[in-house]
Amino acid sequence: MTTDTAPKPSFWNRLAHPGQFVALTRPLLWPLTIITAALFIAGLWFAFFNSPEDYQMGDTVRIMYIHVPTAWLSQFVYGIMAVSAIGSLVWRHPMADVSMKAAAPLGATFTALALFTGSLWGRPTWGTFWEWDGRMTSTLVLLLIYLGIVALWRAFDDQLRAARVIAVFTLVGAINIPIIKFSVDWWSTLHQPSSVFTMSGPHMPPSILTPLLVMAIAFTMLFLTLHLKAMHTEVARRRLMALQRQAAQTGKTA
Amino acid sequence: MINLGPHAVFIICAYAGVTLAVAALIFWTLFDARRTASKMAALEARGIRRRSAGPAA
C-alpha cells in the first residue's frame, strides 16, 4: 500500500497524537484568553455596578457571583476528569491521561475557592463560617479526593501505569458528584436548594441572574484556557522525560 | 466604588482571595510551561533529540 492510498486518519485519531493535538489546539489559546478576559470585565462590571442588592441578603449576594461559578467548576472539572478516565481505561486515548492529570490541580483550586467563598458568605447570612451539613461536607470530601489524585500523580514515576490506577480512583470518586448535587434535597441543610438549574427554570430575577451567568461562563472559559495550556505542558513534560531516558540509555549526560 | 454595606469586609475578602488564587493558578501554569520548555531546550542544545526527529545538527 502506498502512502497515497492510505486512509486519512479521522479527527479523533489525529487528536490522539500528542504532537498533532498541540499543533491543532495551540492557535486556540490566545482567542480563549481574550474571550475570558472580556467576560471577566463584563461580569465584574455587572456584579459591582449593574446589579441590585438582594432583598434578604443585601450586598452579600455579590459573593454569589464568585461562589456559584467556583462551586460549579468544582463539579464540572471532576466531570471532565471522569470522562477522561473512561477515555483512558476504555480507549487508551493518550490525551485522556494528559487531560486527567492537567485538570486535577485546577479542580482542587476551584473546590477550595468554593469552600472559601461559601464560608465567607455563610458567616453574615447563616451566622457561621462552617457547618457539617451534607453540601459542605461532601464538597470538602471532593477537595480531599482532588488532593489525593494530585498526590497519586506525583507518587508514580511511570505515568502510563499511574493513569490506569488514577482513572479507576477517579471513577470511584465520581459517586460524590451526585451526592453533592442532591445533598440539599436529601438532607436537612443550611445550604439553600438549587436556584439556577431547576426543572422550573431559574428562581432569581434577571438583574441577578445575568451577572451570575456571565461570571459562570467567564470562570468556565478560564478553566478551559488553563486546562489547554496545562495539557500542552504535560505533553512537553512527557517528551522531556522520554528524552531524558533516551539520554541515559545512550550515555549522554542531561 | 459602590457602597457594599455592613458586610463589606466579607465581600472584599472573598473577591481578594479568589483574585489571588486565580492569579497564582495562572502564574503557576505559565511558569510550569516555561520551565518545561527551558529544560527541553537545554537537552536539545546538548544534541539530545527524539529519534523520530533525526540526528542532531
mmCIF file of C-alpha atoms in Angstrom:
data_model
loop_
_atom_site.group_PDB
_atom_site.id
_atom_site.type_symbol
_atom_site.label_atom_id
_atom_site.label_comp_id
_atom_site.label_asym_id
_atom_site.label_seq_id
_atom_site.Cartn_x
_atom_site.Cartn_y
_atom_site.Cartn_z
ATOM 1 C CA MET A 1 0.000 0.000 0.000
ATOM 2 C CA THR A 2 1.399 3.399 -0.911
ATOM 3 C CA THR A 3 1.008 6.478 1.193
ATOM 4 C CA ASP A 4 -1.377 7.849 -1.450
ATOM 5 C CA THR A 5 -3.933 5.110 -0.845
ATOM 6 C CA ALA A 6 -3.551 5.021 2.956
ATOM 7 C CA PRO A 7 -6.768 6.066 4.716
ATOM 8 C CA LYS A 8 -6.667 9.565 6.192
ATOM 9 C CA PRO A 9 -6.749 9.478 9.981
ATOM 10 C CA SER A 10 -10.015 10.670 11.499
ATOM 11 C CA PHE A 11 -10.236 13.840 13.563
ATOM 12 C CA TRP A 12 -10.290 11.782 16.804
ATOM 13 C CA ASN A 13 -7.264 9.772 15.711
ATOM 14 C CA ARG A 14 -5.385 12.985 14.961
ATOM 15 C CA LEU A 15 -6.316 14.306 18.418
ATOM 16 C CA ALA A 16 -4.924 11.092 19.929
ATOM 17 C CA HIS A 17 -1.463 12.007 18.678
ATOM 18 C CA PRO A 18 0.004 14.388 21.297
ATOM 19 C CA GLY A 19 2.043 16.382 18.758
ATOM 20 C CA GLN A 20 -0.960 16.846 16.460
ATOM 21 C CA PHE A 21 -3.198 17.709 19.421
ATOM 22 C CA VAL A 22 -0.822 20.502 20.447
ATOM 23 C CA ALA A 23 -0.487 21.740 16.846
ATOM 24 C CA LEU A 24 -4.280 21.744 16.377
ATOM 25 C CA THR A 25 -5.157 23.435 19.677
ATOM 26 C CA ARG A 26 -2.282 25.891 20.176
ATOM 27 C CA PRO A 27 -3.938 28.563 17.963
ATOM 28 C CA LEU A 28 -6.961 28.471 20.303
ATOM 29 C CA LEU A 29 -5.036 29.780 23.322
ATOM 30 C CA TRP A 30 -4.978 33.498 22.506
ATOM 31 C CA PRO A 31 -8.646 33.715 21.396
ATOM 32 C CA LEU A 32 -9.651 31.826 24.569
ATOM 33 C CA THR A 33 -7.557 34.210 26.705
ATOM 34 C CA ILE A 34 -9.117 37.310 25.117
ATOM 35 C CA ILE A 35 -12.678 35.947 25.431
ATOM 36 C CA THR A 36 -12.020 35.012 29.095
ATOM 37 C CA ALA A 37 -10.659 38.476 29.942
ATOM 38 C CA ALA A 38 -13.582 40.213 28.204
ATOM 39 C CA LEU A 39 -16.099 38.030 30.054
ATOM 40 C CA PHE A 40 -14.455 38.772 33.423
ATOM 41 C CA ILE A 41 -14.507 42.521 32.752
ATOM 42 C CA ALA A 42 -18.194 42.357 31.797
ATOM 43 C CA GLY A 43 -19.040 40.030 34.695
ATOM 44 C CA LEU A 44 -17.311 42.189 37.319
ATOM 45 C CA TRP A 45 -18.947 45.317 35.934
ATOM 46 C CA PHE A 46 -22.360 43.637 36.215
ATOM 47 C CA ALA A 47 -21.504 42.257 39.672
ATOM 48 C CA PHE A 48 -20.481 45.576 41.234
ATOM 49 C CA PHE A 49 -22.046 48.345 39.154
ATOM 50 C CA ASN A 50 -25.126 46.966 37.434
ATOM 51 C CA SER A 51 -26.870 44.590 39.827
ATOM 52 C CA PRO A 52 -29.042 45.324 42.841
ATOM 53 C CA GLU A 53 -28.566 44.123 46.395
ATOM 54 C CA ASP A 54 -30.749 41.181 47.398
ATOM 55 C CA TYR A 55 -33.869 41.993 49.421
ATOM 56 C CA GLN A 56 -32.850 39.412 52.073
ATOM 57 C CA MET A 57 -29.055 39.038 51.848
ATOM 58 C CA GLY A 58 -28.239 42.631 50.937
ATOM 59 C CA ASP A 59 -24.867 43.198 49.233
ATOM 60 C CA THR A 60 -23.514 39.809 50.293
ATOM 61 C CA VAL A 61 -25.362 38.458 47.244
ATOM 62 C CA ARG A 62 -22.311 39.713 45.282
ATOM 63 C CA ILE A 63 -20.296 36.841 46.809
ATOM 64 C CA MET A 64 -22.634 34.523 44.888
ATOM 65 C CA TYR A 65 -21.095 35.746 41.596
ATOM 66 C CA ILE A 66 -17.805 34.059 42.528
ATOM 67 C CA HIS A 67 -19.104 31.317 44.832
ATOM 68 C CA VAL A 68 -21.545 29.659 42.406
ATOM 69 C CA PRO A 69 -19.094 29.635 39.423
ATOM 70 C CA THR A 70 -16.290 28.099 41.523
ATOM 71 C CA ALA A 71 -18.709 25.551 43.008
ATOM 72 C CA TRP A 72 -19.988 24.751 39.503
ATOM 73 C CA LEU A 73 -16.417 24.298 38.269
ATOM 74 C CA SER A 74 -15.515 22.056 41.202
ATOM 75 C CA GLN A 75 -18.055 19.557 39.843
ATOM 76 C CA PHE A 76 -17.623 20.297 36.121
ATOM 77 C CA VAL A 77 -13.850 19.721 36.291
ATOM 78 C CA TYR A 78 -14.434 16.421 38.057
ATOM 79 C CA GLY A 79 -16.881 15.520 35.274
ATOM 80 C CA ILE A 80 -14.149 16.249 32.700
ATOM 81 C CA MET A 81 -11.762 14.036 34.692
ATOM 82 C CA ALA A 82 -14.318 11.217 34.887
ATOM 83 C CA VAL A 83 -14.938 11.331 31.104
ATOM 84 C CA SER A 84 -11.151 11.403 30.558
ATOM 85 C CA ALA A 85 -10.818 8.416 32.909
ATOM 86 C CA ILE A 86 -13.269 6.461 30.740
ATOM 87 C CA GLY A 87 -11.292 7.533 27.651
ATOM 88 C CA SER A 88 -8.120 6.319 29.322
ATOM 89 C CA LEU A 89 -9.480 2.964 30.505
ATOM 90 C CA VAL A 90 -11.657 2.051 27.513
ATOM 91 C CA TRP A 91 -9.863 3.555 24.502
ATOM 92 C CA ARG A 92 -6.375 4.030 25.973
ATOM 93 C CA HIS A 93 -6.504 7.521 24.490
ATOM 94 C CA PRO A 94 -3.137 9.157 25.323
ATOM 95 C CA MET A 95 -4.641 12.633 25.556
ATOM 96 C CA ALA A 96 -7.237 11.363 28.051
ATOM 97 C CA ASP A 97 -4.392 10.641 30.502
ATOM 98 C CA VAL A 98 -2.973 14.089 29.863
ATOM 99 C CA SER A 99 -6.392 15.721 30.329
ATOM 100 C CA MET A 100 -6.953 13.907 33.648
ATOM 101 C CA LYS A 101 -3.591 14.961 35.030
ATOM 102 C CA ALA A 102 -3.832 18.587 33.864
ATOM 103 C CA ALA A 103 -7.343 19.066 35.283
ATOM 104 C CA ALA A 104 -6.720 17.800 38.840
ATOM 105 C CA PRO A 105 -4.862 20.827 40.331
ATOM 106 C CA LEU A 106 -7.314 23.202 38.637
ATOM 107 C CA GLY A 107 -10.291 21.327 40.086
ATOM 108 C CA ALA A 108 -8.691 21.281 43.545
ATOM 109 C CA THR A 109 -8.184 25.070 43.407
ATOM 110 C CA PHE A 110 -11.755 25.790 42.320
ATOM 111 C CA THR A 111 -13.121 23.469 45.022
ATOM 112 C CA ALA A 112 -11.015 25.193 47.691
ATOM 113 C CA LEU A 113 -12.289 28.559 46.417
ATOM 114 C CA ALA A 114 -15.905 27.356 46.532
ATOM 115 C CA LEU A 115 -15.420 26.376 50.197
ATOM 116 C CA PHE A 116 -13.597 29.641 50.983
ATOM 117 C CA THR A 117 -16.194 31.927 49.376
ATOM 118 C CA GLY A 118 -19.029 29.809 50.757
ATOM 119 C CA SER A 119 -17.795 30.199 54.324
ATOM 120 C CA LEU A 120 -17.349 33.960 53.851
ATOM 121 C CA TRP A 121 -20.913 34.139 52.513
ATOM 122 C CA GLY A 122 -22.215 31.859 55.259
ATOM 123 C CA ARG A 123 -20.970 33.965 58.178
ATOM 124 C CA PRO A 124 -23.164 37.057 57.517
ATOM 125 C CA THR A 125 -26.150 35.084 56.175
ATOM 126 C CA TRP A 126 -26.250 31.985 58.426
ATOM 127 C CA GLY A 127 -24.169 33.235 61.339
ATOM 128 C CA THR A 128 -21.437 30.598 60.892
ATOM 129 C CA PHE A 129 -18.402 30.031 58.691
ATOM 130 C CA TRP A 130 -18.867 26.253 58.668
ATOM 131 C CA GLU A 131 -21.479 23.618 59.371
ATOM 132 C CA TRP A 132 -21.036 19.871 58.950
ATOM 133 C CA ASP A 133 -24.074 19.557 56.694
ATOM 134 C CA GLY A 134 -24.464 17.465 53.541
ATOM 135 C CA ARG A 135 -23.468 20.064 50.909
ATOM 136 C CA MET A 136 -20.434 21.462 52.699
ATOM 137 C CA THR A 137 -19.131 18.107 53.948
ATOM 138 C CA SER A 138 -19.487 16.426 50.533
ATOM 139 C CA THR A 139 -17.690 19.376 48.889
ATOM 140 C CA LEU A 140 -14.877 19.036 51.444
ATOM 141 C CA VAL A 141 -14.699 15.317 50.557
ATOM 142 C CA LEU A 142 -14.411 16.355 46.883
ATOM 143 C CA LEU A 143 -11.435 18.583 47.758
ATOM 144 C CA LEU A 144 -9.773 15.662 49.568
ATOM 145 C CA ILE A 145 -10.381 13.417 46.530
ATOM 146 C CA TYR A 146 -8.771 16.027 44.252
ATOM 147 C CA LEU A 147 -5.761 16.321 46.570
ATOM 148 C CA GLY A 148 -5.470 12.521 46.678
ATOM 149 C CA ILE A 149 -5.448 12.400 42.868
ATOM 150 C CA VAL A 150 -2.773 15.127 42.643
ATOM 151 C CA ALA A 151 -0.677 13.200 45.190
ATOM 152 C CA LEU A 152 -1.137 9.922 43.269
ATOM 153 C CA TRP A 153 0.105 11.502 40.021
ATOM 154 C CA ARG A 154 3.242 12.600 41.860
ATOM 155 C CA ALA A 155 3.719 9.209 43.528
ATOM 156 C CA PHE A 156 4.247 7.271 40.276
ATOM 157 C CA ASP A 157 7.320 7.506 38.051
ATOM 158 C CA ASP A 158 5.582 5.531 35.301
ATOM 159 C CA GLN A 159 2.845 7.926 34.173
ATOM 160 C CA LEU A 160 1.107 5.328 31.953
ATOM 161 C CA ARG A 161 0.719 2.978 34.913
ATOM 162 C CA ALA A 162 -0.362 5.883 37.101
ATOM 163 C CA ALA A 163 -3.082 6.774 34.586
ATOM 164 C CA ARG A 164 -4.761 3.339 34.916
ATOM 165 C CA VAL A 165 -4.786 3.451 38.731
ATOM 166 C CA ILE A 166 -5.920 7.084 38.868
ATOM 167 C CA ALA A 167 -8.637 6.525 36.245
ATOM 168 C CA VAL A 168 -10.191 3.808 38.441
ATOM 169 C CA PHE A 169 -9.827 6.008 41.550
ATOM 170 C CA THR A 170 -11.408 8.954 39.684
ATOM 171 C CA LEU A 171 -14.405 6.883 38.563
ATOM 172 C CA VAL A 172 -14.968 5.552 42.096
ATOM 173 C CA GLY A 173 -14.761 9.119 43.436
ATOM 174 C CA ALA A 174 -17.342 10.282 40.872
ATOM 175 C CA ILE A 175 -20.072 8.877 43.142
ATOM 176 C CA ASN A 176 -19.533 12.025 45.236
ATOM 177 C CA ILE A 177 -20.771 14.357 42.457
ATOM 178 C CA PRO A 178 -24.485 13.359 42.585
ATOM 179 C CA ILE A 179 -24.198 13.320 46.393
ATOM 180 C CA ILE A 180 -23.074 16.986 46.298
ATOM 181 C CA LYS A 181 -25.781 17.890 43.783
ATOM 182 C CA PHE A 182 -28.677 16.243 45.623
ATOM 183 C CA SER A 183 -27.438 16.706 49.206
ATOM 184 C CA VAL A 184 -29.662 19.774 49.608
ATOM 185 C CA ASP A 185 -32.710 17.677 48.640
ATOM 186 C CA TRP A 186 -31.837 14.518 50.584
ATOM 187 C CA TRP A 187 -30.833 16.035 53.917
ATOM 188 C CA SER A 188 -31.875 18.926 56.115
ATOM 189 C CA THR A 189 -29.222 21.545 55.441
ATOM 190 C CA LEU A 190 -28.364 25.192 55.958
ATOM 191 C CA HIS A 191 -27.439 25.431 52.290
ATOM 192 C CA GLN A 192 -30.184 26.700 50.028
ATOM 193 C CA PRO A 193 -31.550 24.350 47.344
ATOM 194 C CA SER A 194 -30.675 24.827 43.666
ATOM 195 C CA SER A 195 -31.954 28.117 42.311
ATOM 196 C CA VAL A 196 -30.445 28.183 38.793
ATOM 197 C CA PHE A 197 -30.597 24.655 37.343
ATOM 198 C CA THR A 198 -34.116 23.609 38.314
ATOM 199 C CA MET A 199 -36.918 21.886 36.400
ATOM 200 C CA SER A 200 -38.988 25.098 36.522
ATOM 201 C CA GLY A 201 -36.100 27.369 35.458
ATOM 202 C CA PRO A 202 -34.000 29.841 37.449
ATOM 203 C CA HIS A 203 -35.554 31.210 40.640
ATOM 204 C CA MET A 204 -33.994 34.676 40.584
ATOM 205 C CA PRO A 205 -34.576 37.986 38.807
ATOM 206 C CA PRO A 206 -32.709 38.699 35.539
ATOM 207 C CA SER A 207 -30.764 41.541 37.215
ATOM 208 C CA ILE A 208 -29.054 38.965 39.467
ATOM 209 C CA LEU A 209 -29.106 36.042 37.029
ATOM 210 C CA THR A 210 -27.240 37.997 34.298
ATOM 211 C CA PRO A 211 -24.024 38.711 36.284
ATOM 212 C CA LEU A 212 -24.141 35.182 37.675
ATOM 213 C CA LEU A 213 -24.288 33.602 34.216
ATOM 214 C CA VAL A 214 -21.619 35.930 32.767
ATOM 215 C CA MET A 215 -19.267 35.131 35.671
ATOM 216 C CA ALA A 216 -20.024 31.390 35.383
ATOM 217 C CA ILE A 217 -19.133 31.440 31.680
ATOM 218 C CA ALA A 218 -16.011 33.548 32.419
ATOM 219 C CA PHE A 219 -14.766 31.055 35.037
ATOM 220 C CA THR A 220 -15.555 28.139 32.703
ATOM 221 C CA MET A 221 -13.549 29.786 29.896
ATOM 222 C CA LEU A 222 -10.721 30.418 32.373
ATOM 223 C CA PHE A 223 -10.674 26.722 33.216
ATOM 224 C CA LEU A 224 -10.731 25.696 29.528
ATOM 225 C CA THR A 225 -7.825 28.060 28.757
ATOM 226 C CA LEU A 226 -5.690 26.926 31.699
ATOM 227 C CA HIS A 227 -6.556 23.265 31.090
ATOM 228 C CA LEU A 228 -5.475 23.501 27.455
ATOM 229 C CA LYS A 229 -2.209 25.237 28.390
ATOM 230 C CA ALA A 230 -1.549 22.688 31.155
ATOM 231 C CA MET A 231 -2.213 19.847 28.678
ATOM 232 C CA HIS A 232 0.366 21.310 26.265
ATOM 233 C CA THR A 233 2.868 21.497 29.141
ATOM 234 C CA GLU A 234 2.133 17.903 30.147
ATOM 235 C CA VAL A 235 2.754 16.714 26.573
ATOM 236 C CA ALA A 236 6.081 18.603 26.613
ATOM 237 C CA ARG A 237 6.945 17.136 30.039
ATOM 238 C CA ARG A 238 6.382 13.578 28.767
ATOM 239 C CA ARG A 239 8.593 14.279 25.746
ATOM 240 C CA LEU A 240 11.202 15.676 28.117
ATOM 241 C CA MET A 241 11.072 12.537 30.270
ATOM 242 C CA ALA A 242 11.404 10.361 27.153
ATOM 243 C CA LEU A 243 14.420 12.409 26.049
ATOM 244 C CA GLN A 244 15.999 12.107 29.490
ATOM 245 C CA ARG A 245 15.547 8.301 29.367
ATOM 246 C CA GLN A 246 16.984 8.255 25.845
ATOM 247 C CA ALA A 247 19.958 10.339 27.026
ATOM 248 C CA ALA A 248 20.530 7.973 29.960
ATOM 249 C CA GLN A 249 20.457 4.938 27.633
ATOM 250 C CA THR A 250 22.887 6.451 25.153
ATOM 251 C CA GLY A 251 25.177 7.625 27.934
ATOM 252 C CA LYS A 252 24.809 11.352 27.278
ATOM 253 C CA THR A 253 24.507 13.432 30.405
ATOM 254 C CA ALA A 254 21.329 15.502 30.618
ATOM 255 C CA MET B 1 -16.613 52.400 44.389
ATOM 256 C CA ILE B 2 -20.106 51.388 45.381
ATOM 257 C CA ASN B 3 -21.126 51.088 48.999
ATOM 258 C CA LEU B 4 -21.005 47.393 49.911
ATOM 259 C CA GLY B 5 -22.986 47.762 53.123
ATOM 260 C CA PRO B 6 -22.274 46.450 56.634
ATOM 261 C CA HIS B 7 -20.751 43.162 55.400
ATOM 262 C CA ALA B 8 -18.256 44.775 53.010
ATOM 263 C CA VAL B 9 -15.303 43.034 54.689
ATOM 264 C CA PHE B 10 -16.699 39.587 53.770
ATOM 265 C CA ILE B 11 -17.301 40.618 50.154
ATOM 266 C CA ILE B 12 -13.838 42.190 49.787
ATOM 267 C CA CYS B 13 -12.103 39.190 51.412
ATOM 268 C CA ALA B 14 -13.963 36.771 49.109
ATOM 269 C CA TYR B 15 -13.030 38.660 45.934
ATOM 270 C CA ALA B 16 -9.450 39.257 47.114
ATOM 271 C CA GLY B 17 -8.987 35.569 47.926
ATOM 272 C CA VAL B 18 -10.359 34.447 44.550
ATOM 273 C CA THR B 19 -8.234 37.046 42.709
ATOM 274 C CA LEU B 20 -5.062 35.882 44.498
ATOM 275 C CA ALA B 21 -5.791 32.195 43.880
ATOM 276 C CA VAL B 22 -6.645 32.715 40.194
ATOM 277 C CA ALA B 23 -3.520 34.857 39.732
ATOM 278 C CA ALA B 24 -1.425 32.138 41.395
ATOM 279 C CA LEU B 25 -3.028 29.488 39.181
ATOM 280 C CA ILE B 26 -2.265 31.482 36.010
ATOM 281 C CA PHE B 27 1.288 32.211 37.197
ATOM 282 C CA TRP B 28 1.945 28.544 38.043
ATOM 283 C CA THR B 29 0.535 27.318 34.712
ATOM 284 C CA LEU B 30 2.768 29.723 32.760
ATOM 285 C CA PHE B 31 5.801 29.102 34.992
ATOM 286 C CA ASP B 32 5.449 25.318 34.616
ATOM 287 C CA ALA B 33 5.202 25.672 30.813
ATOM 288 C CA ARG B 34 8.266 27.918 30.643
ATOM 289 C CA ARG B 35 10.298 25.696 33.000
ATOM 290 C CA THR B 36 9.494 22.576 30.956
ATOM 291 C CA ALA B 37 10.323 24.356 27.680
ATOM 292 C CA SER B 38 13.672 25.578 29.014
ATOM 293 C CA LYS B 39 14.606 22.048 30.218
ATOM 294 C CA MET B 40 13.713 20.713 26.770
ATOM 295 C CA ALA B 41 15.801 23.419 25.081
ATOM 296 C CA ALA B 42 18.750 22.614 27.365
ATOM 297 C CA LEU B 43 18.581 18.933 26.397
ATOM 298 C CA GLU B 44 18.329 19.719 22.697
ATOM 299 C CA ALA B 45 21.269 22.113 22.985
ATOM 300 C CA ARG B 46 23.337 19.116 24.148
ATOM 301 C CA GLY B 47 22.383 17.259 20.980
ATOM 302 C CA ILE B 48 19.769 15.038 22.578
ATOM 303 C CA ARG B 49 16.788 14.810 20.254
ATOM 304 C CA ARG B 50 13.972 12.405 19.683
ATOM 305 C CA ARG B 51 14.959 9.538 17.403
ATOM 306 C CA SER B 52 12.000 10.399 15.159
ATOM 307 C CA ALA B 53 13.436 13.920 14.734
ATOM 308 C CA GLY B 54 16.580 12.528 13.139
ATOM 309 C CA PRO B 55 20.212 13.137 14.097
ATOM 310 C CA ALA B 56 21.217 16.379 15.769
ATOM 311 C CA ALA B 57 22.699 19.057 13.528
#
